[in-house]
Amino acid sequence: MRIRPERLIADLRELATIGKFETGVDRPAFSRDDMRARTWLRDKLGAAGLSARIDDAGNVYGQMTKAARAVLVGSHTDTVPKGGWLDGALGVIYGLEMARCFAENGLVNGMGLDVISFQDEEGTYLSLYGSRTFCDEDVTSEVAVARGQDGTTLDDAINGAGIRGNAPCRLDRQRHLAYFEAHIEQGPRLETTGTKIGVVTAIVGIRSYRIAFHGQADHAGTTPMAMRRDAGAAALAFGAALAEKFRSLGSPESVWNVGSVTFRPGAANVVPDEAQLVFQFRDSSLDILDRLEQAAHATAGECASAYSATFDLTRIFEKQPTAMASRLVGLIEQAAAASATPALAMPSGAGHDAMTLAKYIPSAMLFVPSIGGRSHHVSEDTAESDIILGAQVMLDAIALFARSPDRA
Ligand SMILES: [Zn+2]
């Protein structure tokens, strides 16, 4: 089966005209343009021979009804405000093109291909709302408090989109044997290594923390250095020492960030009595995450005592790493190797709908290179030749899977 490059690119370009903003698109979940794009997609899927509809969460789902079992292919068509034209759209239009290939060439081993565009992956109201709803997770309490930046509630957004009362679409584990999601890399690794395909091994886990150092406010001119309880100095030492420790204890994939520092009272002539840092780190190994957390605790203790301060360290956010199905990872590698396409096994540092699906069915992700590593911005782009290559490799991997879906 061969994808038709001109059709794939034409659909991507056409979708990018809906909500077009400069060279990117502005289609936050449930906005007028987001819903226009979803209606457009529903009609395209219908024209490709799928039974397609928009459900009560805003997901667009196209089903190949003549098959009893299917591979599910998709991503999301909502964007961040003033975002790029490929984030999410790429994986959805891959699904549309592959569904056409199946329609033209016939089912593979009796297996069909269903297509989905999940709603609000980007978290305009509630991150991964569509995929979590599709997988029948209970999001009621989160929906109740979910609001957009302008204060609109998710409930109002659903009403405004005119989808209230639509029938829900749900994951069917008898039918959906695997989930494949293609996405732009959103980072520079493929480009800098000259690789065309990223084979995602896992989506990294995230832990975020707030640390507060407590000292004593004193006059910065009259209090001798040795007598100070300097929360600010402890916090600065902590920030520097943390990077040092993480470099030696983390994996080559580990990343971390100190995102905010605040001193109180915040004047040049007052020794700070409180200093807060907010930081996070990511890795695909639970062991590494634990090791970095222990290092943060130990480092905080050392830095506090060096400046006669105390500290509280609080974990404020946690997301577990999600492994992709190793068999599917192997099939993507096999498909890339068969066409002599250079591929790189790599973790995803960003979250994706595949994180949700992977909890229920074997799931895999394929990345294509991002020019300059740019994303979530109108400058986001990928060479057309790379878009085309990625689609063919993914279709080949799906065909390999369809020929022997039950092999463990
Ligand atoms: Zn995305």
XYZ file of C-alpha atoms and ligand atoms in Angstrom:
409
model
C 0.000 0.000 0.000
C 1.333 3.410 -0.948
C 0.084 6.687 0.407
C -0.678 9.357 -2.208
C 1.683 12.243 -1.318
C -0.161 14.985 -3.208
C -3.461 14.094 -1.536
C -1.867 14.003 1.930
C -0.194 17.397 1.514
C -3.302 18.962 -0.061
C -5.434 17.908 2.930
C -2.918 19.231 5.432
C -2.750 22.547 3.544
C -6.531 22.767 3.320
C -6.989 22.086 7.035
C -4.411 24.806 7.761
C -6.648 27.395 6.065
C -9.251 26.928 8.808
C -8.304 29.359 11.556
C -5.239 30.446 9.622
C -3.045 32.888 11.540
C 0.048 34.191 9.724
C 1.915 31.008 8.720
C 0.244 28.977 11.469
C -3.252 28.390 12.825
C -5.275 29.585 15.782
C -7.760 26.844 16.670
C -8.095 26.508 20.462
C -10.467 23.706 21.486
C -14.187 24.472 20.993
C -13.497 27.792 19.249
C -15.509 28.508 16.130
C -12.575 27.591 13.920
C -11.830 24.430 15.883
C -15.403 23.259 15.381
C -15.283 24.260 11.694
C -12.142 22.130 11.334
C -13.893 19.213 13.058
C -16.885 19.468 10.758
C -14.525 19.615 7.764
C -12.740 16.489 9.023
C -15.993 14.633 9.635
C -17.023 15.308 6.021
C -13.613 14.248 4.681
C -13.762 11.000 6.647
C -17.279 10.417 5.374
C -16.121 11.000 1.783
C -13.343 8.444 2.402
C -16.026 5.863 3.157
C -15.929 5.921 6.943
C -18.959 6.304 9.166
C -17.977 9.606 10.751
C -19.397 11.833 13.462
C -18.595 14.379 16.159
C -19.349 13.098 19.633
C -20.542 14.878 22.776
C -16.965 15.659 23.813
C -16.044 17.137 20.429
C -14.015 14.104 19.296
C -14.290 13.367 15.580
C -14.394 9.630 14.998
C -14.518 7.804 11.683
C -15.194 4.085 11.705
C -14.571 1.569 8.925
C -17.801 -0.287 9.586
C -17.191 -3.235 7.256
C -14.341 -4.404 9.515
C -14.934 -5.946 12.938
C -11.405 -5.135 14.078
C -9.387 -2.043 13.384
C -6.241 -0.097 14.073
C -7.031 3.339 15.504
C -5.017 6.205 14.005
C -5.186 9.831 15.003
C -4.142 12.749 17.179
C -5.813 16.154 17.674
C -6.861 19.107 15.506
C -7.132 21.713 18.272
C -4.103 23.971 18.697
C -2.534 26.274 21.241
C -3.421 29.943 20.592
C -1.509 31.154 17.514
C 0.073 27.754 17.080
C 1.572 25.847 14.178
C -0.117 24.076 11.281
C 1.140 20.553 11.988
C 0.900 19.927 15.727
C -1.845 17.333 15.981
C -3.156 17.925 12.448
C -0.339 15.791 11.026
C -1.359 12.640 12.898
C -5.042 13.121 12.068
C -4.479 13.673 8.334
C -2.148 10.656 8.268
C -5.169 8.704 9.523
C -7.416 10.169 6.827
C -4.943 9.296 4.043
C -4.385 5.793 5.421
C -8.133 5.190 5.628
C -8.319 6.037 1.913
C -5.488 3.612 1.212
C -7.406 0.887 3.039
C -10.579 1.801 1.155
C -8.759 1.562 -2.192
C -6.664 -1.523 -1.474
C -9.059 -3.437 0.738
C -8.746 -4.457 4.356
C -5.475 -6.008 5.484
C -6.105 -9.489 6.868
C -9.714 -8.419 7.518
C -8.578 -5.493 9.621
C -9.819 -1.960 9.097
C -8.510 1.447 10.087
C -10.488 3.921 12.192
C -9.532 7.591 12.511
C -9.885 9.986 15.417
C -9.256 13.615 16.246
C -9.358 14.017 20.010
C -10.680 17.229 21.541
C -8.622 19.646 23.662
C -5.338 17.779 23.767
C -3.689 21.148 24.325
C -5.587 21.925 27.523
C -7.469 25.079 26.542
C -9.969 23.815 29.138
C -8.741 20.382 30.237
C -5.657 18.755 28.803
C -6.335 15.396 27.064
C -10.074 15.879 27.627
C -11.079 14.109 24.411
C -8.842 11.072 24.715
C -9.695 10.602 28.376
C -13.406 10.810 27.615
C -12.986 8.414 24.671
C -11.306 5.935 27.043
C -14.243 6.309 29.450
C -12.180 7.855 32.253
C -14.203 9.688 34.866
C -13.423 13.363 34.297
C -16.589 14.732 35.930
C -14.903 16.501 38.832
C -12.240 18.015 36.569
C -14.828 19.156 34.024
C -16.761 20.882 36.818
C -13.849 23.245 37.526
C -12.310 23.476 34.041
C -12.188 27.019 32.640
C -10.533 28.691 29.701
C -8.278 31.725 30.130
C -11.241 34.025 29.494
C -13.169 32.383 32.340
C -15.531 30.363 30.110
C -16.355 27.018 31.659
C -15.853 23.787 29.740
C -19.576 23.129 30.127
C -20.380 26.435 28.415
C -17.851 25.689 25.682
C -19.534 22.335 25.003
C -22.936 24.042 24.859
C -21.574 26.763 22.608
C -20.130 24.195 20.218
C -23.588 22.703 19.747
C -22.511 19.139 20.505
C -24.457 18.608 23.734
C -26.561 15.513 23.309
C -24.429 14.015 20.523
C -23.824 10.300 21.045
C -20.512 9.518 22.752
C -17.741 7.634 20.931
C -15.833 5.154 23.058
C -12.784 2.964 22.829
C -13.856 -0.604 22.077
C -11.161 -3.001 23.194
C -12.644 -5.844 21.133
C -12.445 -3.685 18.038
C -9.473 -1.357 18.544
C -6.414 -3.581 18.652
C -3.794 -0.835 18.608
C -3.390 2.942 18.505
C -0.854 4.658 16.236
C -0.190 8.388 16.559
C 2.172 10.391 14.379
C 3.331 13.799 15.564
C 5.939 16.413 14.838
C 8.920 15.977 17.146
C 8.687 19.508 18.645
C 12.406 19.357 19.384
C 15.704 19.368 17.461
C 17.012 15.812 17.864
C 15.924 14.349 14.533
C 17.108 17.372 12.592
C 20.484 17.592 14.324
C 21.148 13.875 13.842
C 19.914 13.830 10.240
C 17.272 11.258 11.149
C 13.890 11.148 9.417
C 11.819 9.056 11.832
C 11.620 9.217 15.618
C 10.391 5.959 17.118
C 8.965 6.888 20.489
C 9.897 4.435 23.228
C 8.102 6.222 26.058
C 6.444 9.482 26.978
C 8.414 10.921 29.863
C 7.169 11.251 33.403
C 7.111 14.697 35.000
C 7.527 15.815 38.589
C 7.155 19.447 39.638
C 7.964 20.918 43.047
C 7.750 24.052 45.103
C 10.527 24.593 47.615
C 10.409 27.343 50.220
C 13.502 28.293 52.231
C 12.802 30.069 55.510
C 15.268 32.404 57.217
C 15.043 35.708 59.054
C 14.615 39.218 57.661
C 17.434 41.472 58.871
C 19.147 44.670 57.860
C 21.501 43.819 54.993
C 23.987 46.489 56.100
C 24.266 45.906 59.806
C 23.879 42.126 60.217
C 27.251 40.337 59.970
C 27.345 37.634 57.277
C 27.999 34.871 59.789
C 24.902 35.788 61.833
C 22.399 35.799 58.950
C 19.681 33.234 58.294
C 19.593 33.941 54.583
C 16.742 32.168 52.760
C 17.686 33.888 49.476
C 21.291 32.708 49.497
C 20.109 29.171 50.288
C 17.696 29.249 47.345
C 20.319 30.510 44.893
C 22.796 27.880 46.073
C 20.086 25.242 45.715
C 19.292 26.222 42.125
C 22.940 25.975 41.114
C 23.676 22.779 43.065
C 20.566 21.066 41.724
C 21.740 21.397 38.118
C 25.132 19.986 39.123
C 23.598 16.965 40.889
C 21.075 16.241 38.127
C 23.831 16.284 35.522
C 25.644 13.497 37.332
C 22.611 11.477 38.516
C 20.192 11.816 35.579
C 20.100 9.826 32.354
C 21.276 11.371 29.066
C 17.566 12.047 28.415
C 16.828 13.757 31.730
C 15.753 17.383 31.507
C 15.022 19.861 34.275
C 14.010 23.458 34.731
C 13.830 26.032 37.497
C 10.868 28.068 36.301
C 10.323 30.622 39.032
C 12.180 32.244 41.926
C 10.579 34.658 44.412
C 12.175 36.384 47.393
C 10.360 37.983 50.293
C 10.275 40.787 51.240
C 12.216 41.501 48.049
C 14.476 44.495 48.652
C 18.207 45.011 48.161
C 18.712 46.099 51.762
C 16.779 43.292 53.487
C 18.042 39.739 54.005
C 15.211 37.580 52.562
C 13.239 35.674 55.180
C 11.595 33.513 52.550
C 12.638 32.335 49.091
C 10.583 30.073 46.844
C 11.610 28.155 43.763
C 9.386 26.191 41.434
C 11.170 23.481 39.456
C 10.488 20.314 37.527
C 12.298 17.395 35.912
C 11.362 14.759 33.345
C 12.619 11.306 32.454
C 11.091 8.115 31.088
C 12.449 5.975 33.961
C 10.680 5.834 37.295
C 13.989 4.925 38.988
C 15.658 8.041 37.624
C 12.720 10.212 38.706
C 13.015 8.780 42.233
C 16.769 9.311 42.233
C 16.419 12.952 41.168
C 13.778 13.543 43.820
C 16.082 12.154 46.527
C 18.889 14.343 45.227
C 16.633 17.413 45.427
C 15.841 16.631 49.079
C 19.496 16.087 50.003
C 20.618 19.222 48.166
C 17.928 21.317 49.832
C 19.139 20.132 53.248
C 22.751 20.989 52.467
C 21.918 24.445 51.106
C 19.562 25.292 53.974
C 22.100 24.368 56.617
C 24.894 26.279 54.852
C 22.861 29.483 55.362
C 21.178 28.612 58.683
C 17.807 28.343 56.936
C 15.093 25.674 56.941
C 13.044 24.398 54.026
C 9.752 22.755 52.894
C 9.819 20.766 49.675
C 6.406 19.944 48.174
C 5.648 17.883 45.074
C 2.957 19.917 43.274
C 2.526 17.843 40.103
C 3.295 14.325 39.033
C 2.767 12.364 35.859
C 4.019 8.822 35.494
C 6.139 7.849 32.491
C 4.201 5.956 29.800
C 5.961 3.215 27.867
C 4.919 2.598 24.272
C 4.105 -1.007 23.299
C 7.469 -2.617 22.557
C 6.093 -4.788 19.756
C 4.713 -1.751 17.928
C 7.970 0.127 18.497
C 9.708 -2.820 16.832
C 7.295 -2.752 13.879
C 7.952 0.942 13.214
C 11.700 0.269 13.361
C 11.230 -2.669 11.007
C 9.189 -0.575 8.569
C 11.796 2.205 8.607
C 14.642 -0.283 8.093
C 12.796 -1.922 5.180
C 12.823 1.394 3.304
C 16.344 2.288 4.493
C 14.944 5.288 6.355
C 17.173 6.454 9.227
C 15.227 6.142 12.503
C 16.040 7.084 16.064
C 14.531 5.507 19.178
C 13.734 8.356 21.547
C 11.459 9.379 24.399
C 8.843 12.061 23.965
C 9.469 14.989 26.288
C 5.978 16.357 25.648
C 2.611 14.823 26.502
C 0.320 13.331 23.834
C -3.044 11.577 23.514
C -1.097 8.302 23.185
C -0.395 8.639 26.919
C -4.073 8.046 27.570
C -4.596 5.289 24.985
C -1.486 3.383 26.132
C -3.230 2.634 29.427
C -5.835 0.539 27.588
C -4.511 -0.763 24.258
C -1.040 -1.246 22.706
C 0.003 2.212 21.511
C 2.832 3.643 19.477
C 4.078 7.022 18.296
C 6.168 8.092 15.351
C 7.834 11.515 15.094
C 8.827 13.462 11.998
C 11.510 16.189 12.174
C 10.598 19.725 13.246
C 12.536 22.399 11.363
C 14.672 24.192 13.931
C 12.905 22.167 16.631
C 10.161 24.809 16.603
C 6.558 24.130 17.684
C 3.586 25.778 19.438
C 4.352 28.788 17.227
C 3.488 29.921 13.706
C 7.068 29.136 12.643
C 6.454 25.407 13.236
C 7.182 23.440 10.048
C 8.371 20.133 8.596
C 9.731 19.471 5.100
C 7.030 18.015 2.831
C 9.366 15.173 1.911
C 9.652 14.277 5.618
C 5.872 14.441 6.071
C 5.423 12.047 3.154
C 8.156 9.670 4.308
C 6.728 9.500 7.829
C 3.274 8.618 6.519
C 4.580 5.777 4.380
C 6.681 4.312 7.210
C 3.714 4.442 9.568
C 1.385 2.860 7.019
C 3.952 0.091 6.450
C 4.185 -0.502 10.221
C 0.385 -0.652 10.485
C 0.233 -3.160 7.617
C 2.837 -5.310 9.390
C 0.729 -5.182 12.533
C -2.506 -5.996 10.682
C -0.979 -9.121 9.169
C -0.350 -10.621 12.606
C -2.194 -8.555 15.205
C -2.337 -11.251 17.855
C 1.345 -11.946 18.163
C 2.472 -10.825 21.613
Zn 0.141 17.839 19.711
